[in-house]
């Protein structure tokens, strides 16, 4: 059962990259292109995948997911497009103001939470603004497979229509662009009506647009399973926290880049584990006392156990607060 | 590393055998003196040198003979290999994963030369040297999944991931423990697991599914499963139950040590890059009771596990009728001494049988 568990890093694999190009696309959007530091090819990926860009913002770690917009079959480069969000938490501002050609950064391996249904006879894409990016890699993938697709893309204005002109030029028959400032909008009801059997719809854009597409499709009788939207669960870098270990009689610090389990291992504390992914239950640890909030991310404990604050799974879960005392 | 490939059969005269090397590295599945289902997944990122956990796809002395047996099964029953139309891309992903892994992990046995999409694959043990165009099915004698899994030990399920669920939409299944791809094709994770006792109520499948959905590219995982097989038979399929089911009644106290095999599956999980599908290789290892008894710790432990296994599991695994005879045999190798933790035989430190 437990075969030969390895003390490896949890979470997605990472890739060291060099910024090879920084290309302003319009007033709000900039494209970043990367090459690998070790010269190896990038892993191929599936259309709709994203990478998590790990930024070192003056000692503060930021982790932002961005859709990979490059051709998945091109393993020489990865590209993302970042929209400047002046009101956001700062990751996009950091990208826009600090990142220069030649900088070394870290990307996660590709992760896909928005993949194509490869059974679909036809793929109907709805994009709003920067939500265009996952569709760029999907389109590249489908073009290679002779897939059937159609894009309906809503932008604020011609000036802010990120890649709209490129797409229209390259695929005049598949791409339809709608300009807000000309009072154009996607004729959603008509489009959802009368699609061939086996059509799948995909939407990426502002929250309101996603809700609109889901609701309209439901009303038009589409099965939920044929309407897909991107849900970014942005990985939160953990804040450092301190833990008092009763049995080992020591206090340890969990850094922002490591899990509680990894911190225990670093300090030589005997800590059981198996899956390192919150599922197997092996690392379950009793909380003796705490003053603060748990960030439970496991699938092992049930909701009541999470709420009770008496158990924690150190491979994935964290803590924020004044003190935490564990039976370890 | 050079491997001497056995000339052996898994049917008729059953000339299959394990060398001392193969016995020593057998993936004994019990880390303690009892067994119950659990969410026993761990990362698949290597293991001790020489162990079956070391490489992404383990190749051992049975390789050539197992591939011969697979070809015989397929000739009889082509439905053991199926791939729904949308799974072809996943088949190419799998072909790439296996070719890259094997050529990197066993450079003296396998070579992969890539010039853009023009690929040359050399499989020395099987005498294959093929040049083809990656992603162009017309350049291979079979579909990509079938082509590569005719050259890779173990069964392969290729699962499509949709709607937070896994679907068994393709596979190559000829060495299975009494389940059928033809029956399960198109089913989801909970549907194909329906026959398993107790595990549903224990919440094992919900948790396992969440873990599997979350497996990412570059971070494969693994687990072990086990059952019992009379005679070293790879193809214990429901389709052929009429042929092998009756062999279970051929056990006698005299032949049990040689005929009764512990069957262990090393199951791994890899996310596939282009298709976002998940591949689930199920690698089957067989070891006769008499070979297992050469490791005193395994003898003691196997007796206790088989003795105390809940009836539901012994029934599901198909050895409830033979359990008393198995226990008579195994009890000779259990002197009551305690056993060390973990799966390893610990031959140097565990005492010999005290009888
Ligand atoms: C996606 C990958 C998987 C596939 C394709 C798969 C497939 C199967 C199949 C076909 C069976 C036989 C069911 C029957 O009797 O017809 C089975 C049995 C079983 N599976 Fe899975 N499985 C997968 C993953 C898992 C995982 C991750 C776990 C658990 C942690 C698990 C636990 C079990 C158990 C406990 C049994 C009963 C085995 C026995 O007692 O011999 N499976 N699986
Ligand atoms: S190691 Fe599996 S739940 Fe923590």
XYZ file of C-alpha atoms and ligand atoms in Angstrom:
730
model
C 0.000 0.000 0.000
C 2.516 2.626 0.916
C 5.098 1.629 -1.608
C 8.028 3.954 -1.666
C 6.739 7.455 -0.979
C 9.200 10.139 -1.959
C 9.760 13.373 -0.071
C 9.278 15.534 -3.117
C 8.005 19.041 -3.442
C 4.239 19.272 -3.556
C 2.349 21.297 -6.129
C 2.969 21.662 -9.818
C 6.388 21.292 -11.374
C 8.109 24.536 -12.251
C 10.159 25.859 -15.158
C 12.852 28.554 -15.041
C 12.423 30.944 -17.946
C 13.949 34.055 -19.449
C 11.700 36.837 -20.718
C 12.450 36.877 -24.436
C 10.040 39.595 -25.570
C 7.779 42.240 -24.050
C 5.344 43.466 -26.701
C 2.747 46.172 -26.007
C -0.442 45.106 -27.806
C -2.569 48.146 -26.939
C -3.027 50.679 -24.135
C -4.011 48.010 -21.627
C -2.513 44.740 -22.792
C 1.086 43.589 -23.090
C 2.342 40.254 -24.361
C 5.214 38.456 -22.638
C 7.156 35.716 -24.356
C 9.449 33.277 -22.573
C 12.256 30.894 -23.407
C 13.647 28.184 -21.159
C 16.803 28.843 -19.175
C 17.974 25.234 -19.606
C 17.403 25.289 -23.386
C 15.073 22.267 -23.240
C 11.765 22.293 -25.147
C 8.716 23.446 -23.163
C 6.123 20.784 -22.365
C 3.364 20.704 -24.942
C -0.058 21.548 -23.539
C -3.723 21.466 -24.426
C -5.655 24.487 -25.674
C -7.140 26.471 -22.776
C -4.323 25.651 -20.327
C -2.793 28.277 -18.081
C 0.517 28.719 -16.329
C 1.074 30.296 -12.952
C 3.652 33.080 -13.160
C 5.632 33.362 -9.962
C 6.820 36.915 -9.389
C 9.320 38.222 -6.951
C 7.974 41.723 -6.320
C 10.632 43.252 -4.142
C 10.708 40.262 -1.805
C 6.967 39.770 -1.954
C 5.869 36.652 -3.766
C 3.008 36.918 -6.211
C 1.455 34.052 -8.138
C -0.880 34.893 -10.996
C -2.417 32.421 -13.427
C -2.426 33.470 -17.103
C -3.777 31.528 -20.054
C -1.122 30.256 -22.405
C -1.896 31.911 -25.748
C 0.926 30.444 -27.822
C 0.502 27.531 -30.195
C 0.570 24.383 -28.005
C 2.606 22.588 -30.648
C 5.387 25.185 -30.515
C 7.678 23.952 -27.754
C 10.270 26.697 -28.246
C 8.289 29.389 -26.457
C 5.396 30.164 -24.130
C 3.450 33.422 -24.423
C 0.886 35.135 -22.198
C -0.983 38.419 -22.531
C -1.508 40.497 -19.425
C -4.136 43.186 -19.025
C -3.117 45.979 -16.694
C -5.493 46.061 -13.747
C -4.878 49.321 -11.899
C -7.257 48.332 -9.114
C -6.072 44.748 -8.749
C -3.753 43.124 -6.232
C -0.706 44.223 -8.154
C 0.478 41.190 -10.117
C -0.472 42.691 -13.451
C 1.030 46.042 -12.504
C 4.249 44.310 -11.589
C 4.287 42.565 -14.968
C 3.643 45.831 -16.797
C 6.043 48.075 -14.902
C 8.878 45.805 -13.719
C 9.359 42.892 -16.094
C 11.986 43.406 -18.798
C 13.497 41.345 -21.572
C 16.225 39.153 -20.097
C 14.622 38.802 -16.644
C 14.581 35.313 -15.202
C 11.203 34.164 -13.848
C 9.492 30.963 -12.772
C 6.437 29.425 -14.445
C 4.420 26.427 -13.330
C 3.876 23.484 -15.649
C 0.709 23.967 -17.712
C -2.563 23.253 -15.916
C -5.830 22.975 -17.805
C -9.127 23.785 -16.112
C -10.759 24.880 -19.373
C -10.116 22.168 -21.880
C -11.865 21.439 -25.145
C -14.420 18.668 -25.233
C -12.744 16.641 -27.936
C -16.054 14.983 -28.816
C -17.586 18.287 -29.894
C -18.662 18.436 -33.532
C -18.522 22.199 -33.312
C -16.960 24.629 -30.844
C -18.692 27.924 -30.226
C -16.401 30.426 -28.477
C -17.601 33.536 -26.627
C -14.848 35.911 -25.563
C -14.994 39.246 -23.788
C -11.919 41.509 -23.670
C -8.804 39.810 -22.313
C -10.865 36.605 -22.098
C -9.693 36.037 -25.655
C -6.378 34.506 -24.553
C -7.346 30.849 -23.886
C -9.154 30.756 -27.228
C -5.945 31.597 -29.065
C -4.324 28.311 -28.058
C -7.598 26.411 -28.550
C -7.864 27.795 -32.069
C -4.260 26.813 -32.831
C -4.987 23.286 -31.588
C -8.252 22.963 -33.523
C -6.748 24.318 -36.731
C -4.160 21.567 -36.592
C -6.884 18.930 -36.063
C -9.207 20.383 -38.716
C -11.665 21.159 -35.940
C -14.845 23.113 -36.435
C -14.981 26.395 -34.474
C -16.520 29.845 -34.468
C -15.509 32.817 -32.319
C -17.772 35.621 -31.104
C -15.609 38.267 -29.525
C -16.841 41.334 -27.732
C -14.412 44.256 -27.307
C -14.741 47.800 -26.023
C -13.420 49.524 -29.132
C -11.258 48.847 -32.142
C -8.265 50.287 -30.252
C -8.730 47.893 -27.354
C -9.649 44.857 -29.437
C -6.758 42.671 -28.378
C -5.730 40.499 -31.374
C -9.142 41.162 -32.996
C -7.663 42.405 -36.270
C -5.136 39.563 -36.467
C -7.867 37.015 -35.936
C -10.218 38.565 -38.484
C -7.484 38.652 -41.081
C -6.373 35.089 -40.458
C -9.795 33.469 -40.109
C -12.312 35.781 -41.855
C -15.017 33.096 -41.910
C -14.788 32.002 -38.277
C -14.312 35.248 -36.383
C -17.001 37.782 -35.481
C -16.053 40.880 -33.517
C -18.560 43.144 -31.718
C -17.612 46.699 -30.689
C -19.196 48.140 -27.508
C -18.547 51.705 -28.585
C -20.573 51.071 -31.723
C -23.379 49.573 -29.606
C -22.817 46.120 -31.031
C -23.347 43.046 -28.914
C -23.165 39.294 -29.354
C -26.546 38.025 -30.668
C -26.450 35.289 -28.072
C -30.031 34.049 -28.247
C -29.850 33.619 -32.004
C -26.480 31.927 -31.809
C -27.580 29.435 -29.173
C -30.596 28.562 -31.258
C -30.197 26.165 -34.131
C -26.644 24.937 -33.539
C -25.897 21.452 -34.835
C -26.264 18.595 -32.346
C -23.022 18.033 -30.421
C -21.993 21.700 -30.354
C -20.105 22.812 -27.241
C -20.024 26.430 -26.051
C -17.108 28.033 -24.207
C -17.060 31.410 -22.537
C -14.234 33.455 -21.059
C -14.597 37.076 -20.067
C -16.001 39.269 -17.305
C -18.090 37.532 -14.627
C -21.308 39.052 -15.923
C -20.700 37.730 -19.402
C -20.024 34.210 -18.117
C -23.256 34.260 -16.102
C -25.155 35.606 -19.125
C -23.957 32.799 -21.388
C -24.702 30.099 -18.805
C -28.180 31.467 -18.112
C -29.070 31.967 -21.775
C -27.867 28.497 -22.698
C -29.909 26.966 -19.908
C -32.973 28.835 -21.082
C -32.365 27.624 -24.617
C -32.300 24.053 -23.360
C -28.564 23.366 -23.560
C -27.242 20.650 -21.218
C -24.895 22.148 -18.581
C -22.144 19.768 -19.620
C -21.942 21.444 -23.019
C -21.325 24.944 -21.706
C -17.833 25.542 -20.373
C -16.274 28.486 -18.607
C -12.881 29.159 -17.167
C -12.696 29.210 -13.416
C -9.370 30.427 -12.230
C -8.671 29.279 -8.730
C -5.752 31.588 -8.223
C -3.173 29.837 -6.077
C -2.562 31.920 -2.997
C 1.022 32.159 -1.895
C 0.926 31.186 1.754
C 1.810 33.752 4.338
C 4.532 32.552 6.694
C 3.274 31.272 10.042
C 4.655 29.818 13.251
C 3.783 26.477 14.761
C 4.508 25.113 18.197
C 5.081 21.335 18.186
C 4.252 19.713 21.552
C 5.847 16.287 21.214
C 8.984 17.536 19.508
C 9.140 20.470 21.916
C 10.068 23.060 19.343
C 8.688 26.042 17.471
C 9.083 26.128 13.720
C 8.386 28.665 11.035
C 6.578 27.720 7.832
C 7.834 29.848 4.961
C 5.619 31.177 2.197
C 7.102 28.840 -0.399
C 6.758 25.602 1.516
C 3.978 23.524 2.991
C 3.636 22.786 6.691
C 4.623 19.203 5.867
C 7.792 20.361 4.132
C 8.654 22.581 7.089
C 8.252 19.613 9.461
C 10.526 17.530 7.232
C 13.096 20.327 7.029
C 13.280 20.385 10.837
C 13.679 16.615 11.016
C 10.306 16.022 12.659
C 8.924 12.565 11.906
C 5.808 13.381 9.896
C 3.868 10.685 8.059
C 2.651 11.306 4.515
C 1.697 9.505 1.352
C -0.117 11.443 -1.360
C 1.074 14.996 -0.531
C -2.168 16.129 -2.099
C -4.761 16.187 0.678
C -6.481 12.905 -0.212
C -4.930 9.944 1.602
C -5.312 10.996 5.227
C -1.849 9.843 6.304
C -0.605 13.229 7.440
C -3.650 14.032 9.601
C -2.474 15.934 12.657
C -4.304 16.859 15.845
C -4.546 20.519 16.755
C -4.031 21.046 20.486
C -5.006 24.700 20.470
C -5.150 27.602 18.078
C -5.898 31.275 17.900
C -6.536 32.159 14.284
C -7.966 30.812 11.039
C -7.234 27.587 9.212
C -6.953 27.517 5.438
C -8.104 23.955 4.805
C -7.406 22.700 1.284
C -7.695 18.928 1.716
C -10.317 16.408 0.543
C -9.812 14.155 3.542
C -11.522 15.907 6.461
C -15.239 16.600 6.205
C -16.841 20.021 6.613
C -17.580 19.474 10.312
C -14.008 18.517 10.998
C -12.816 21.582 9.115
C -15.111 23.799 11.134
C -14.143 22.215 14.454
C -10.518 23.308 14.197
C -9.238 20.106 15.797
C -7.421 18.598 12.792
C -5.151 19.814 10.024
C -3.638 18.125 6.947
C -0.099 19.572 6.774
C 0.544 18.560 3.146
C -1.849 21.180 1.743
C -3.433 23.243 4.538
C -2.191 26.374 6.250
C -2.921 28.719 9.112
C -3.128 32.459 9.681
C -3.228 33.850 13.186
C -1.564 34.384 16.510
C -0.732 30.835 17.579
C -1.054 27.215 16.551
C -0.169 24.231 18.729
C 0.089 20.791 17.136
C 0.340 17.308 18.630
C 3.492 16.426 16.697
C 21.762 -2.462 -17.161
C 21.091 -5.564 -19.219
C 18.007 -7.704 -18.799
C 17.877 -11.361 -19.754
C 14.390 -11.812 -21.196
C 12.647 -15.074 -20.244
C 11.305 -17.423 -22.865
C 8.085 -18.362 -21.059
C 4.311 -18.677 -21.323
C 1.323 -17.418 -19.322
C -1.030 -20.142 -20.618
C -1.159 -23.869 -21.466
C 2.103 -25.175 -19.949
C 2.614 -22.052 -17.791
C 6.370 -21.962 -18.062
C 6.448 -18.486 -16.445
C 8.961 -18.118 -13.639
C 10.622 -15.383 -11.605
C 14.400 -15.170 -11.259
C 15.919 -14.396 -7.840
C 16.267 -10.815 -9.042
C 12.559 -10.627 -9.886
C 11.520 -12.128 -6.544
C 13.644 -9.676 -4.613
C 12.118 -6.695 -6.418
C 8.562 -8.052 -6.377
C 6.207 -5.253 -5.253
C 4.936 -6.907 -2.093
C 1.862 -4.811 -1.316
C 1.461 -5.085 2.460
C 3.224 -2.547 4.651
C 1.723 -4.033 7.823
C 0.209 -7.340 8.996
C -3.339 -6.463 7.941
C -5.036 -4.997 4.900
C -8.013 -2.789 4.219
C -8.849 -0.477 1.324
C -7.519 3.062 1.703
C -6.778 6.099 -0.442
C -3.278 4.756 -0.971
C -1.909 7.174 -3.522
C 1.568 8.656 -3.570
C 3.674 10.607 -6.031
C 5.358 8.593 -8.770
C 8.744 10.255 -8.892
C 11.198 7.437 -8.681
C 12.091 5.038 -5.908
C 15.003 2.940 -4.655
C 17.458 1.871 -7.377
C 16.488 -1.421 -8.958
C 12.974 -1.385 -7.489
C 9.876 -1.474 -9.680
C 9.164 2.101 -8.504
C 12.355 3.566 -9.949
C 11.383 4.160 -13.594
C 8.301 5.729 -15.112
C 7.543 2.441 -16.926
C 9.289 -0.571 -15.411
C 10.712 -3.100 -17.884
C 11.664 -6.530 -16.537
C 12.553 -10.076 -17.607
C 8.940 -10.858 -18.571
C 8.690 -8.076 -21.166
C 9.012 -10.023 -24.391
C 6.859 -12.936 -23.212
C 4.118 -10.604 -21.955
C 3.980 -8.851 -25.304
C 3.686 -12.198 -27.051
C 0.799 -13.126 -24.745
C -0.924 -9.799 -25.476
C -0.699 -10.417 -29.216
C -2.373 -13.819 -28.744
C -5.214 -12.313 -26.699
C -5.801 -9.589 -29.294
C -5.811 -12.078 -32.141
C -8.643 -13.927 -30.361
C -10.575 -10.873 -29.231
C -9.869 -7.502 -30.860
C -12.326 -5.743 -28.500
C -9.703 -5.870 -25.733
C -8.350 -2.733 -27.349
C -10.811 0.096 -27.919
C -10.544 3.827 -28.413
C -13.546 6.092 -28.903
C -12.985 8.506 -31.807
C -12.223 11.571 -29.648
C -9.394 9.694 -27.858
C -6.946 9.464 -30.745
C -5.082 12.582 -29.623
C -4.692 11.048 -26.154
C -3.306 7.964 -27.892
C -0.564 10.088 -29.444
C 0.123 11.662 -26.059
C 0.535 8.188 -24.593
C 2.767 7.054 -27.435
C 5.016 10.044 -26.843
C 5.069 9.552 -23.064
C 6.089 5.908 -23.344
C 8.630 6.397 -26.125
C 10.304 9.337 -24.394
C 10.307 7.630 -20.973
C 11.594 4.284 -22.180
C 14.303 5.720 -24.421
C 15.529 7.940 -21.571
C 15.237 5.296 -18.848
C 16.522 2.293 -20.871
C 18.795 3.746 -23.575
C 20.358 0.347 -24.282
C 16.957 -1.172 -25.108
C 14.975 1.661 -26.728
C 15.858 4.601 -28.965
C 13.776 7.518 -30.115
C 15.103 9.840 -32.836
C 12.977 12.905 -33.532
C 13.347 15.271 -36.441
C 10.296 17.511 -36.214
C 7.321 15.203 -36.704
C 9.445 12.560 -38.382
C 10.131 9.971 -35.657
C 12.202 6.808 -35.649
C 11.483 4.303 -32.873
C 13.816 1.417 -32.141
C 12.666 -1.350 -29.781
C 15.571 -3.774 -29.571
C 14.023 -6.513 -27.392
C 11.119 -6.845 -29.839
C 13.173 -6.254 -32.974
C 11.190 -3.196 -34.084
C 12.647 -0.278 -36.045
C 9.858 1.960 -37.396
C 9.848 5.423 -38.890
C 6.573 7.343 -38.859
C 5.041 10.810 -38.796
C 3.887 11.922 -35.366
C 0.134 12.716 -35.339
C -0.389 11.010 -38.715
C -2.210 7.729 -38.135
C -1.723 6.518 -41.670
C 2.000 6.085 -41.022
C 1.556 3.441 -38.277
C 0.293 -0.150 -38.582
C -2.237 0.451 -35.728
C -3.755 3.467 -33.998
C -1.192 5.213 -31.765
C -2.478 3.761 -28.470
C -2.631 0.231 -29.815
C 0.768 0.554 -31.489
C 2.597 1.583 -28.335
C 0.694 -0.593 -25.861
C 1.519 -3.676 -27.904
C 5.051 -2.775 -26.815
C 4.461 -1.866 -23.167
C 3.805 -4.213 -20.247
C 0.584 -3.797 -18.293
C -2.913 -2.699 -19.157
C -3.733 0.882 -20.035
C -6.937 2.802 -19.387
C -7.090 6.206 -21.018
C -9.584 8.433 -19.246
C -11.133 11.518 -20.743
C -11.712 14.280 -18.181
C -14.972 16.210 -18.561
C -17.415 17.814 -16.120
C -15.165 17.073 -13.130
C -15.367 13.377 -13.938
C -13.204 10.698 -15.542
C -14.604 8.574 -18.385
C -13.171 5.287 -19.575
C -13.096 6.158 -23.249
C -10.090 4.135 -24.409
C -7.921 1.272 -23.276
C -5.775 -1.766 -23.931
C -6.831 -4.419 -21.441
C -5.485 -7.971 -21.698
C -3.979 -8.614 -18.241
C -6.914 -7.668 -16.055
C -8.186 -9.017 -12.750
C -11.650 -10.093 -13.867
C -13.100 -6.934 -15.409
C -13.897 -6.066 -18.972
C -13.028 -3.016 -21.050
C -15.791 -3.851 -23.489
C -18.268 -3.668 -20.588
C -16.756 -0.572 -18.938
C -16.085 1.504 -22.072
C -17.758 4.915 -21.810
C -18.468 4.514 -18.065
C -17.485 7.059 -15.441
C -15.290 6.598 -12.370
C -18.156 5.701 -10.019
C -19.908 3.442 -12.530
C -16.920 1.216 -13.306
C -16.096 0.963 -9.572
C -19.649 -0.068 -8.678
C -18.809 -3.776 -8.049
C -16.152 -2.970 -5.418
C -17.358 -3.728 -1.850
C -16.997 -1.388 1.176
C -14.846 1.268 -0.508
C -17.794 3.426 -1.613
C -19.160 3.633 1.935
C -15.676 4.484 3.210
C -15.599 7.585 0.997
C -12.534 6.249 -0.802
C -13.760 6.847 -4.318
C -14.861 10.479 -3.791
C -11.478 11.380 -2.351
C -9.578 9.364 -4.937
C -11.456 11.064 -7.762
C -10.698 14.547 -6.425
C -7.050 13.642 -6.233
C -7.015 12.212 -9.764
C -8.800 15.197 -11.323
C -6.090 17.349 -9.828
C -3.099 15.404 -11.157
C -1.035 17.795 -13.260
C 1.382 17.423 -16.118
C 4.800 16.469 -14.809
C 3.464 15.203 -11.448
C 2.419 11.552 -11.877
C 1.104 9.432 -9.002
C 0.865 5.706 -8.193
C -0.782 3.129 -5.953
C -0.779 -0.632 -5.472
C -3.660 -3.070 -5.691
C -3.577 -6.852 -5.373
C -5.538 -10.054 -5.808
C -4.942 -13.806 -6.108
C -4.563 -15.926 -9.262
C -4.231 -19.684 -9.650
C -1.549 -20.399 -12.257
C 0.512 -17.534 -13.697
C -2.256 -16.354 -15.934
C -2.202 -12.784 -17.222
C -5.538 -12.800 -18.984
C -8.101 -13.386 -16.216
C -10.962 -11.739 -18.077
C -14.716 -12.241 -17.580
C -14.838 -13.140 -21.292
C -12.620 -16.151 -20.602
C -13.885 -17.017 -17.106
C -15.049 -20.392 -18.382
C -11.411 -21.215 -19.138
C -9.661 -19.964 -16.006
C -12.399 -20.030 -13.346
C -12.310 -23.825 -13.175
C -8.552 -23.812 -12.659
C -9.234 -22.466 -9.171
C -10.569 -25.914 -8.287
C -7.308 -27.562 -9.343
C -5.483 -26.431 -6.179
C -4.280 -29.187 -3.818
C -2.183 -28.879 -0.656
C 0.703 -30.340 -2.670
C 0.602 -27.990 -5.674
C -0.559 -24.839 -3.914
C 2.899 -23.356 -3.319
C 3.691 -23.494 -7.008
C 0.254 -22.754 -8.475
C -1.141 -20.062 -6.188
C 0.137 -16.611 -7.169
C -0.097 -13.276 -5.468
C -1.012 -10.820 -8.205
C 0.042 -7.228 -7.617
C -0.853 -4.248 -9.754
C 1.392 -1.213 -9.796
C -1.032 1.456 -10.951
C 0.251 4.823 -12.107
C -1.463 8.031 -13.182
C -0.127 10.543 -15.701
C -1.775 13.694 -17.063
C -1.429 13.768 -20.849
C -0.406 17.088 -22.393
C -2.325 17.663 -25.652
C -5.593 15.962 -24.779
C -5.695 16.781 -21.047
C -6.715 13.124 -20.602
C -5.399 10.920 -17.797
C -3.656 7.639 -18.491
C -3.846 4.828 -15.958
C -1.280 2.094 -16.616
C -1.968 -1.054 -14.577
C 1.169 -3.144 -14.419
C 0.653 -6.721 -13.245
C 3.330 -8.638 -11.295
C 2.867 -12.313 -10.425
C 4.723 -14.295 -7.758
C 4.062 -17.853 -6.588
C 3.526 -18.493 -2.902
C 6.610 -20.724 -2.767
C 8.787 -17.940 -4.165
C 7.296 -15.412 -1.751
C 8.109 -17.746 1.167
C 11.826 -17.309 0.439
C 11.477 -13.959 2.238
C 10.703 -14.826 5.881
C 9.015 -11.488 6.545
C 6.683 -11.873 3.583
C 5.784 -15.409 4.714
C 4.791 -14.261 8.192
C 2.887 -11.271 6.907
C 1.036 -12.891 4.023
C -0.377 -15.492 6.397
C -1.729 -12.817 8.738
C -3.165 -10.680 5.959
C -4.959 -13.556 4.234
C -6.214 -14.900 7.569
C -7.672 -11.578 8.748
C -8.942 -10.198 5.455
C -12.639 -9.231 5.679
C -14.894 -11.776 4.024
C -16.260 -9.215 1.540
C -12.778 -8.621 0.162
C -11.852 -12.305 -0.035
C -15.116 -12.929 -1.891
C -14.656 -10.008 -4.282
C -11.079 -11.030 -4.982
C -12.322 -14.523 -5.780
C -10.407 -16.708 -3.276
C -12.906 -17.220 -0.467
C -13.330 -20.934 -1.341
C -9.597 -21.597 -1.377
C -8.805 -19.505 1.680
C -8.725 -22.436 4.171
C -6.278 -24.358 1.984
C -4.157 -21.248 1.492
C -4.053 -20.716 5.247
C -2.965 -24.308 5.880
C -0.067 -23.701 3.545
C 0.818 -20.205 4.765
C 0.620 -21.028 8.481
C 3.713 -23.203 8.085
C 5.637 -19.999 7.397
C 4.307 -17.971 10.311
C 6.215 -18.541 13.548
C 4.470 -15.673 15.323
C 7.481 -13.352 15.387
C 6.816 -9.669 14.857
C 7.556 -8.098 11.474
C 9.337 -4.881 10.553
C 7.338 -1.953 9.184
C 7.104 -1.311 5.452
C 6.948 -3.420 2.323
C 10.629 -4.272 1.884
C 11.758 -7.877 2.577
C 14.557 -6.740 4.947
C 16.268 -10.071 4.342
C 19.429 -9.034 6.221
C 17.665 -7.954 9.402
C 14.566 -10.135 9.646
C 15.200 -13.490 11.396
C 14.826 -16.734 9.450
C 11.795 -18.897 10.118
C 12.012 -20.279 13.684
C 10.820 -23.843 13.108
C -8.682 6.387 -13.118
C -8.085 5.377 -12.734
C -8.733 4.082 -12.302
C -9.281 3.126 -13.095
C -9.384 3.147 -14.614
C -9.738 2.074 -12.222
C -10.361 0.926 -12.664
C -10.790 -0.090 -11.837
C -11.475 -1.273 -12.291
C -11.851 -1.551 -13.739
C -11.721 -2.050 -11.217
C -12.437 -3.397 -11.220
C -13.882 -3.213 -10.880
C -14.712 -4.454 -11.170
O -14.735 -5.343 -10.294
O -15.292 -4.538 -12.254
C -11.181 -1.368 -10.066
C -11.190 -1.841 -8.776
C -10.776 -1.114 -7.676
N -10.332 0.193 -7.677
Fe -9.951 1.310 -9.294
N -9.463 2.421 -10.929
C -8.854 3.638 -10.935
C -8.395 4.341 -9.853
C -8.563 3.931 -8.545
C -8.106 4.664 -7.409
C -7.372 5.974 -7.452
C -8.455 3.942 -6.321
C -8.232 4.224 -4.848
C -7.743 4.727 -4.069
C -9.104 2.748 -6.777
C -9.573 1.750 -5.958
C -10.049 0.541 -6.385
C -10.314 -0.582 -5.506
C -10.127 -0.600 -3.999
C -10.763 -1.623 -6.316
C -11.081 -3.057 -5.866
C -9.827 -3.846 -6.126
C -9.704 -5.176 -5.447
O -10.129 -5.337 -4.296
O -9.067 -6.069 -6.049
N -9.154 2.780 -8.131
N -10.618 -0.166 -10.471
S -0.151 13.335 2.685
Fe -2.047 12.566 1.925
S -3.491 13.865 2.925
Fe -1.595 14.742 3.464
